[in-house]
Amino acid sequence: MSFIIANEMLTFAKTLKNIKMSITRGPISKFMETNYLHFNAAAMMDAAKGYETHLDEGGKMMITLAGAMSTAELGISLAEMIRKDKVSIISCTGANLEEDIMNLVAHSHYKRVPNYRDLSPQDEWDLLENHYNRVTDTCIPEEEAFRRLQKHIHKIWKDADTAGERYFPHEFMYKMLLSGDLEQYYEIDPKNSWMLAAAEKNLPIVVPGWEDSTMGNIFASYVMKNEIKATTMKSGIEYMGWLADWYIANSAGKGIGFFQIGGGIAGDFPICVVPMLYQDMEMENIPFWSYFCQISDSTTSYGSYSGAVPNEKITWGKLDINTPKFIVESDATIVAPLIFAWILKM
C-alpha cells in the first residue's frame, strides 16, 4: 500500500511541476515545445533546455557573436537576456560591437534589398556610390551610421590619448553610450539595443580582432596620421590576459558555459583561454567549459574549425568528455532568438 501511495504522490508532484511550467511558459515557448520535436528543431530544444539547466544550477554563460548578428537586430532578444542576467560575458567581433549602435542611431536610413541575389556588379557599384555598404539584404548608410559614430568616438579616443589613459574597444563604446550624446539620434526603442543594455550593466566583453572593424580601421587611420597613439587602445593580447583572470575568478561551482553563434574569431579566441591556462600556465585544476552549443550552417569538412563537431574540441583541451555538447546546423538569425525566447520563458 505504501508503494502505491508513494507512486501516486510522485505522479501528483510531476503533474504539479508540469502545470507550473505550463503557467510560466509563454506562447512562443509552448509552440516550440509542441512543434520542435525532431532533427535540427529537436537539437535546438535540447540546447535551449541545456542552457536553462546550466543557469538553474548556478552556472554562468558566455555568448559569442560572429557574422552580422547586430545588423540582423539580435538586440531585440539579446538585450533582454542581458537585462535578465542570462548572460555573464560576451565575445564579439568589432563589427557586432559597432553595428548594434549604428542600428540604434541610424535605423531609418538603412536600405533593404530583398532581391540581393539578383544584383549585378553595376548595381553593387551604384550602392557604393550612394554610400551604402551591403550586408546580404541590408545596406548600412555610411554618413548616418559610420560617420555619425566617428564624430563622437573620435573625441573620446582623443581625450583619453591626451590624458594618457588606455581602454579596451568596448570600454570606449560604453563611454560613448553612457555619456548620453547619442540619445539625440535614437531611431529604435533603446530597449532593443544589446550594447546599451550591456553598457548599463557594465557587462564584460572581449572583442578579438577589433582592428578589422570599421571603427578599428578609422582608429588605425588616426594612428597613421599621428593624431592618436596606438597604445591608447588596449590590445588583443591584453584582452586574452583580462579574460584569463575573469575565467579563473568565475569558473568555480557549475562553471562557465559557451554559447557560440556562428564561427570565426569571436568563438575561436575566447574558447582557447582554457587550454592556455591548463597547458601554458600549467594550471592543471582549471575547469573546462561546462556547456557548449554552436549555432552554425558550416558543415564538417577538411580543416574547417567552424564546421568541426564539438568532440574535436576535447582533443584541444577546451571541453571535457562529459561537457554537455550541442550543435544546431541552421540559420542563427532564426535559431538564436528562439532559444533566447525559451530561456526568457516567452
GROMACS .gro file of C-alpha atoms in nm:
model
  346
    1MET     CA    1   0.000   0.000   0.000
    2SER     CA    2   0.280   0.243   0.091
    3PHE     CA    3   0.439   0.181  -0.251
    4ILE     CA    4   0.111   0.274  -0.423
    5ILE     CA    5   0.077   0.591  -0.215
    6ALA     CA    6   0.438   0.690  -0.284
    7ASN     CA    7   0.389   0.631  -0.656
    8GLU     CA    8   0.072   0.840  -0.659
    9MET     CA    9   0.249   1.120  -0.472
   10LEU     CA   10   0.531   1.115  -0.729
   11THR     CA   11   0.281   1.130  -1.014
   12PHE     CA   12   0.099   1.419  -0.842
   13ALA     CA   13   0.430   1.606  -0.794
   14LYS     CA   14   0.515   1.565  -1.163
   15THR     CA   15   0.169   1.688  -1.259
   16LEU     CA   16   0.211   1.996  -1.041
   17LYS     CA   17   0.551   2.062  -1.196
   18ASN     CA   18   0.406   2.035  -1.548
   19ILE     CA   19   0.119   2.268  -1.456
   20LYS     CA   20   0.366   2.519  -1.311
   21MET     CA   21   0.581   2.504  -1.626
   22SER     CA   22   0.272   2.549  -1.841
   23ILE     CA   23   0.169   2.855  -1.642
   24THR     CA   24   0.514   3.018  -1.650
   25ARG     CA   25   0.582   2.945  -2.018
   26GLY     CA   26   0.465   3.195  -2.276
   27PRO     CA   27   0.313   3.120  -2.618
   28ILE     CA   28   0.645   3.107  -2.807
   29SER     CA   29   0.791   2.852  -2.566
   30LYS     CA   30   0.474   2.643  -2.572
   31PHE     CA   31   0.473   2.645  -2.953
   32MET     CA   32   0.837   2.535  -2.957
   33GLU     CA   33   0.780   2.251  -2.712
   34THR     CA   34   0.480   2.128  -2.911
   35ASN     CA   35   0.626   2.150  -3.261
   36TYR     CA   36   1.006   2.125  -3.247
   37LEU     CA   37   1.046   1.752  -3.191
   38HIS     CA   38   1.295   1.624  -3.449
   39PHE     CA   39   1.619   1.694  -3.637
   40ASN     CA   40   1.761   2.047  -3.604
   41ALA     CA   41   1.446   2.161  -3.427
   42ALA     CA   42   1.498   1.896  -3.160
   43ALA     CA   43   1.868   1.986  -3.136
   44MET     CA   44   1.765   2.345  -3.078
   45MET     CA   45   1.528   2.242  -2.797
   46ASP     CA   46   1.795   2.025  -2.637
   47ALA     CA   47   2.041   2.316  -2.648
   48ALA     CA   48   1.786   2.560  -2.504
   49LYS     CA   49   1.695   2.327  -2.220
   50GLY     CA   50   2.062   2.259  -2.155
   51TYR     CA   51   2.132   2.633  -2.136
   52GLU     CA   52   1.843   2.676  -1.894
   53THR     CA   53   1.959   2.385  -1.676
   54HIS     CA   54   2.311   2.526  -1.670
   55LEU     CA   55   2.182   2.859  -1.536
   56ASP     CA   56   1.941   2.695  -1.291
   57GLU     CA   57   2.231   2.501  -1.141
   58GLY     CA   58   2.427   2.819  -1.081
   59GLY     CA   59   2.639   2.827  -1.396
   60LYS     CA   60   2.742   3.133  -1.594
   61MET     CA   61   2.728   3.170  -1.972
   62MET     CA   62   2.943   3.332  -2.237
   63ILE     CA   63   2.772   3.422  -2.565
   64THR     CA   64   2.988   3.473  -2.874
   65LEU     CA   65   2.864   3.675  -3.172
   66ALA     CA   66   3.009   3.628  -3.518
   67GLY     CA   67   2.874   3.735  -3.856
   68ALA     CA   68   2.642   4.032  -3.872
   69MET     CA   69   2.411   3.943  -3.585
   70SER     CA   70   2.379   4.306  -3.472
   71THR     CA   71   2.269   4.416  -3.819
   72ALA     CA   72   2.023   4.125  -3.806
   73GLU     CA   73   1.885   4.305  -3.495
   74LEU     CA   74   1.958   4.025  -3.249
   75GLY     CA   75   1.948   4.300  -2.989
   76ILE     CA   76   1.569   4.269  -2.981
   77SER     CA   77   1.609   3.944  -2.784
   78LEU     CA   78   1.970   3.963  -2.663
   79ALA     CA   79   1.919   4.291  -2.476
   80GLU     CA   80   1.653   4.129  -2.259
   81MET     CA   81   1.882   3.830  -2.198
   82ILE     CA   82   2.140   4.076  -2.066
   83ARG     CA   83   1.890   4.263  -1.850
   84LYS     CA   84   1.763   3.935  -1.702
   85ASP     CA   85   2.117   3.815  -1.618
   86LYS     CA   86   2.101   3.521  -1.860
   87VAL     CA   87   2.445   3.605  -2.000
   88SER     CA   88   2.757   3.681  -1.795
   89ILE     CA   89   3.005   3.781  -2.066
   90ILE     CA   90   3.009   3.836  -2.443
   91SER     CA   91   3.277   3.782  -2.705
   92CYS     CA   92   3.204   3.952  -3.035
   93THR     CA   93   3.364   4.084  -3.348
   94GLY     CA   94   3.429   4.456  -3.380
   95ALA     CA   95   3.154   4.467  -3.642
   96ASN     CA   96   2.893   4.338  -3.398
   97LEU     CA   97   3.017   4.580  -3.131
   98GLU     CA   98   2.961   4.884  -3.353
   99GLU     CA   99   2.672   4.775  -3.573
  100ASP     CA  100   2.428   4.747  -3.285
  101ILE     CA  101   2.497   5.113  -3.207
  102MET     CA  102   2.472   5.205  -3.575
  103ASN     CA  103   2.128   5.047  -3.589
  104LEU     CA  104   2.034   5.240  -3.275
  105VAL     CA  105   2.122   5.579  -3.427
  106ALA     CA  106   2.056   5.532  -3.800
  107HIS     CA  107   1.784   5.269  -3.836
  108SER     CA  108   1.554   5.472  -4.063
  109HIS     CA  109   1.837   5.532  -4.308
  110TYR     CA  110   1.911   5.164  -4.365
  111LYS     CA  111   1.816   5.027  -4.706
  112ARG     CA  112   1.681   4.676  -4.752
  113VAL     CA  113   1.745   4.495  -5.080
  114PRO     CA  114   1.520   4.186  -5.089
  115ASN     CA  115   1.646   4.089  -5.437
  116TYR     CA  116   2.013   4.099  -5.336
  117ARG     CA  117   2.079   3.768  -5.513
  118ASP     CA  118   1.999   3.934  -5.846
  119LEU     CA  119   2.229   4.235  -5.812
  120SER     CA  120   2.479   4.292  -6.091
  121PRO     CA  121   2.828   4.435  -6.039
  122GLN     CA  122   2.688   4.768  -6.161
  123ASP     CA  123   2.408   4.752  -5.902
  124GLU     CA  124   2.669   4.693  -5.633
  125TRP     CA  125   2.877   4.984  -5.760
  126ASP     CA  126   2.571   5.210  -5.752
  127LEU     CA  127   2.516   5.122  -5.386
  128LEU     CA  128   2.877   5.215  -5.313
  129GLU     CA  129   2.842   5.544  -5.500
  130ASN     CA  130   2.536   5.621  -5.288
  131HIS     CA  131   2.732   5.546  -4.969
  132TYR     CA  132   2.561   5.219  -4.882
  133ASN     CA  133   2.757   4.918  -4.759
  134ARG     CA  134   2.565   4.595  -4.817
  135VAL     CA  135   2.536   4.308  -4.568
  136THR     CA  136   2.330   4.043  -4.751
  137ASP     CA  137   1.987   4.210  -4.787
  138THR     CA  138   2.059   4.512  -4.566
  139CYS     CA  139   2.263   4.820  -4.656
  140ILE     CA  140   2.424   5.030  -4.382
  141PRO     CA  141   2.429   5.405  -4.457
  142GLU     CA  142   2.780   5.547  -4.435
  143GLU     CA  143   2.702   5.903  -4.334
  144GLU     CA  144   2.428   5.841  -4.078
  145ALA     CA  145   2.593   5.530  -3.926
  146PHE     CA  146   2.972   5.521  -3.966
  147ARG     CA  147   3.043   5.893  -3.974
  148ARG     CA  148   2.791   5.975  -3.702
  149LEU     CA  149   2.968   5.738  -3.462
  150GLN     CA  150   3.310   5.854  -3.580
  151LYS     CA  151   3.236   6.212  -3.481
  152HIS     CA  152   3.161   6.118  -3.121
  153ILE     CA  153   3.403   5.829  -3.066
  154HIS     CA  154   3.696   6.032  -3.203
  155LYS     CA  155   3.656   6.286  -2.924
  156ILE     CA  156   3.653   6.011  -2.661
  157TRP     CA  157   3.962   5.848  -2.812
  158LYS     CA  158   4.140   6.182  -2.833
  159ASP     CA  159   4.055   6.282  -2.476
  160ALA     CA  160   4.192   5.951  -2.347
  161ASP     CA  161   4.503   5.986  -2.561
  162THR     CA  162   4.567   6.337  -2.430
  163ALA     CA  163   4.516   6.223  -2.071
  164GLY     CA  164   4.747   5.925  -2.118
  165GLU     CA  165   4.461   5.683  -2.047
  166ARG     CA  166   4.410   5.343  -2.211
  167TYR     CA  167   4.091   5.142  -2.257
  168PHE     CA  168   3.958   4.841  -2.441
  169PRO     CA  169   3.745   4.896  -2.757
  170HIS     CA  170   3.419   4.808  -2.578
  171GLU     CA  171   3.502   5.043  -2.289
  172PHE     CA  172   3.527   5.335  -2.530
  173MET     CA  173   3.188   5.235  -2.676
  174TYR     CA  174   3.041   5.217  -2.325
  175LYS     CA  175   3.169   5.568  -2.252
  176MET     CA  176   3.003   5.698  -2.567
  177LEU     CA  177   2.670   5.531  -2.492
  178LEU     CA  178   2.659   5.628  -2.124
  179SER     CA  179   2.751   5.991  -2.199
  180GLY     CA  180   2.404   6.043  -2.347
  181ASP     CA  181   2.550   6.219  -2.653
  182LEU     CA  182   2.388   5.970  -2.891
  183GLU     CA  183   2.037   5.995  -2.748
  184GLN     CA  184   1.953   6.276  -2.992
  185TYR     CA  185   1.987   6.024  -3.277
  186TYR     CA  186   1.798   5.724  -3.137
  187GLU     CA  187   1.575   5.573  -3.406
  188ILE     CA  188   1.473   5.246  -3.239
  189ASP     CA  189   1.341   5.170  -2.895
  190PRO     CA  190   1.660   5.176  -2.686
  191LYS     CA  191   1.547   4.861  -2.503
  192ASN     CA  192   1.628   4.674  -2.827
  193SER     CA  193   1.995   4.771  -2.825
  194TRP     CA  194   2.208   4.496  -2.670
  195MET     CA  195   2.508   4.727  -2.645
  196LEU     CA  196   2.310   4.982  -2.446
  197ALA     CA  197   2.184   4.706  -2.214
  198ALA     CA  198   2.542   4.581  -2.177
  199ALA     CA  199   2.677   4.932  -2.106
  200GLU     CA  200   2.414   4.991  -1.838
  201LYS     CA  201   2.519   4.667  -1.665
  202ASN     CA  202   2.890   4.713  -1.742
  203LEU     CA  203   2.880   4.362  -1.886
  204PRO     CA  204   3.224   4.214  -1.957
  205ILE     CA  205   3.301   4.198  -2.330
  206VAL     CA  206   3.603   4.078  -2.525
  207VAL     CA  207   3.646   4.192  -2.885
  208PRO     CA  208   3.918   3.989  -3.058
  209GLY     CA  209   4.045   4.125  -3.389
  210TRP     CA  210   3.874   4.460  -3.332
  211GLU     CA  211   4.113   4.620  -3.581
  212ASP     CA  212   3.929   4.476  -3.881
  213SER     CA  213   3.604   4.659  -3.797
  214THR     CA  214   3.505   4.996  -3.942
  215MET     CA  215   3.582   5.178  -3.618
  216GLY     CA  216   3.907   4.981  -3.597
  217ASN     CA  217   4.001   5.098  -3.945
  218ILE     CA  218   3.915   5.456  -3.852
  219PHE     CA  219   4.124   5.437  -3.534
  220ALA     CA  220   4.415   5.297  -3.738
  221SER     CA  221   4.387   5.592  -3.977
  222TYR     CA  222   4.426   5.837  -3.686
  223VAL     CA  223   4.730   5.644  -3.567
  224MET     CA  224   4.885   5.656  -3.915
  225LYS     CA  225   4.819   6.032  -3.926
  226ASN     CA  226   4.993   6.065  -3.586
  227GLU     CA  227   4.678   6.209  -3.428
  228ILE     CA  228   4.639   5.931  -3.167
  229LYS     CA  229   4.886   5.682  -3.022
  230ALA     CA  230   4.824   5.314  -3.097
  231THR     CA  231   4.878   5.231  -2.730
  232THR     CA  232   4.568   5.432  -2.631
  233MET     CA  233   4.369   5.127  -2.744
  234LYS     CA  234   4.433   4.813  -2.540
  235SER     CA  235   4.529   4.513  -2.749
  236GLY     CA  236   4.407   4.161  -2.817
  237ILE     CA  237   4.683   4.016  -2.601
  238GLU     CA  238   4.558   4.232  -2.315
  239TYR     CA  239   4.204   4.107  -2.384
  240MET     CA  240   4.330   3.748  -2.350
  241GLY     CA  241   4.503   3.828  -2.023
  242TRP     CA  242   4.193   4.000  -1.890
  243LEU     CA  243   3.974   3.707  -2.000
  244ALA     CA  244   4.207   3.460  -1.828
  245ASP     CA  245   4.172   3.648  -1.499
  246TRP     CA  246   3.794   3.666  -1.541
  247TYR     CA  247   3.771   3.294  -1.617
  248ILE     CA  248   3.975   3.200  -1.312
  249ALA     CA  249   3.757   3.419  -1.090
  250ASN     CA  250   3.424   3.288  -1.228
  251SER     CA  251   3.472   2.921  -1.313
  252ALA     CA  252   3.408   2.770  -0.969
  253GLY     CA  253   3.099   2.562  -0.895
  254LYS     CA  254   2.890   2.480  -1.200
  255GLY     CA  255   3.136   2.666  -1.420
  256ILE     CA  256   3.104   2.872  -1.737
  257GLY     CA  257   2.915   2.767  -2.047
  258PHE     CA  258   2.996   2.861  -2.405
  259PHE     CA  259   2.711   2.957  -2.640
  260GLN     CA  260   2.859   3.021  -2.984
  261ILE     CA  261   2.666   3.197  -3.259
  262GLY     CA  262   2.848   3.140  -3.587
  263GLY     CA  263   3.218   3.063  -3.616
  264GLY     CA  264   3.530   3.269  -3.661
  265ILE     CA  265   3.740   3.466  -3.418
  266ALA     CA  266   3.451   3.561  -3.187
  267GLY     CA  267   3.438   3.197  -3.079
  268ASP     CA  268   3.791   3.077  -3.155
  269PHE     CA  269   3.960   3.343  -2.940
  270PRO     CA  270   3.778   3.302  -2.606
  271ILE     CA  271   3.741   2.924  -2.611
  272CYS     CA  272   4.123   2.898  -2.616
  273VAL     CA  273   4.153   3.057  -2.272
  274VAL     CA  274   4.103   2.716  -2.108
  275PRO     CA  275   4.381   2.524  -2.284
  276MET     CA  276   4.606   2.828  -2.243
  277LEU     CA  277   4.552   2.825  -1.866
  278TYR     CA  278   4.579   2.446  -1.843
  279GLN     CA  279   4.871   2.384  -2.077
  280ASP     CA  280   5.070   2.707  -2.097
  281MET     CA  281   5.007   2.845  -1.748
  282GLU     CA  282   5.021   2.489  -1.606
  283MET     CA  283   4.703   2.536  -1.402
  284GLU     CA  284   4.607   2.170  -1.401
  285ASN     CA  285   4.291   2.222  -1.195
  286ILE     CA  286   4.134   2.484  -1.419
  287PRO     CA  287   3.779   2.372  -1.511
  288PHE     CA  288   3.684   2.304  -1.873
  289TRP     CA  289   3.395   2.493  -2.031
  290SER     CA  290   3.093   2.329  -1.869
  291TYR     CA  291   2.838   2.363  -2.153
  292PHE     CA  292   2.886   2.407  -2.525
  293CYS     CA  293   2.648   2.495  -2.805
  294GLN     CA  294   2.720   2.623  -3.154
  295ILE     CA  295   2.462   2.752  -3.399
  296SER     CA  296   2.613   2.743  -3.745
  297ASP     CA  297   2.546   2.640  -4.102
  298SER     CA  298   2.914   2.549  -4.151
  299THR     CA  299   2.949   2.181  -4.231
  300THR     CA  300   3.226   1.945  -4.129
  301SER     CA  301   3.498   1.949  -4.394
  302TYR     CA  302   3.873   1.913  -4.421
  303GLY     CA  303   4.039   2.159  -4.186
  304SER     CA  304   3.724   2.358  -4.111
  305TYR     CA  305   3.723   2.465  -3.747
  306SER     CA  306   3.388   2.645  -3.770
  307GLY     CA  307   3.232   2.325  -3.903
  308ALA     CA  308   3.407   2.089  -3.665
  309VAL     CA  309   3.191   1.878  -3.437
  310PRO     CA  310   3.219   1.967  -3.065
  311ASN     CA  311   3.405   1.644  -2.982
  312GLU     CA  312   3.708   1.773  -3.173
  313LYS     CA  313   3.743   2.037  -2.901
  314ILE     CA  314   3.808   1.763  -2.646
  315THR     CA  315   4.143   1.692  -2.814
  316TRP     CA  316   4.242   2.058  -2.775
  317GLY     CA  317   4.165   2.068  -2.404
  318LYS     CA  318   3.866   2.301  -2.440
  319LEU     CA  319   3.579   2.069  -2.348
  320ASP     CA  320   3.565   1.781  -2.104
  321ILE     CA  321   3.449   1.437  -2.210
  322ASN     CA  322   3.130   1.493  -2.004
  323THR     CA  323   3.059   1.854  -2.110
  324PRO     CA  324   2.703   1.881  -2.250
  325LYS     CA  325   2.756   1.949  -2.621
  326PHE     CA  326   2.505   2.071  -2.877
  327ILE     CA  327   2.529   2.181  -3.238
  328VAL     CA  328   2.238   2.328  -3.433
  329GLU     CA  329   2.308   2.338  -3.805
  330SER     CA  330   2.078   2.620  -3.903
  331ASP     CA  331   2.043   2.994  -3.954
  332ALA     CA  332   2.140   3.174  -3.633
  333THR     CA  333   1.911   3.468  -3.715
  334ILE     CA  334   1.620   3.224  -3.674
  335VAL     CA  335   1.751   2.990  -3.405
  336ALA     CA  336   1.917   3.227  -3.155
  337PRO     CA  337   1.605   3.441  -3.089
  338LEU     CA  338   1.401   3.123  -3.038
  339ILE     CA  339   1.648   2.982  -2.786
  340PHE     CA  340   1.653   3.317  -2.607
  341ALA     CA  341   1.272   3.318  -2.606
  342TRP     CA  342   1.276   2.975  -2.440
  343ILE     CA  343   1.521   3.085  -2.173
  344LEU     CA  344   1.316   3.402  -2.109
  345LYS     CA  345   1.000   3.184  -2.094
  346MET     CA  346   0.832   3.394  -2.361
   0.00000   0.00000   0.00000
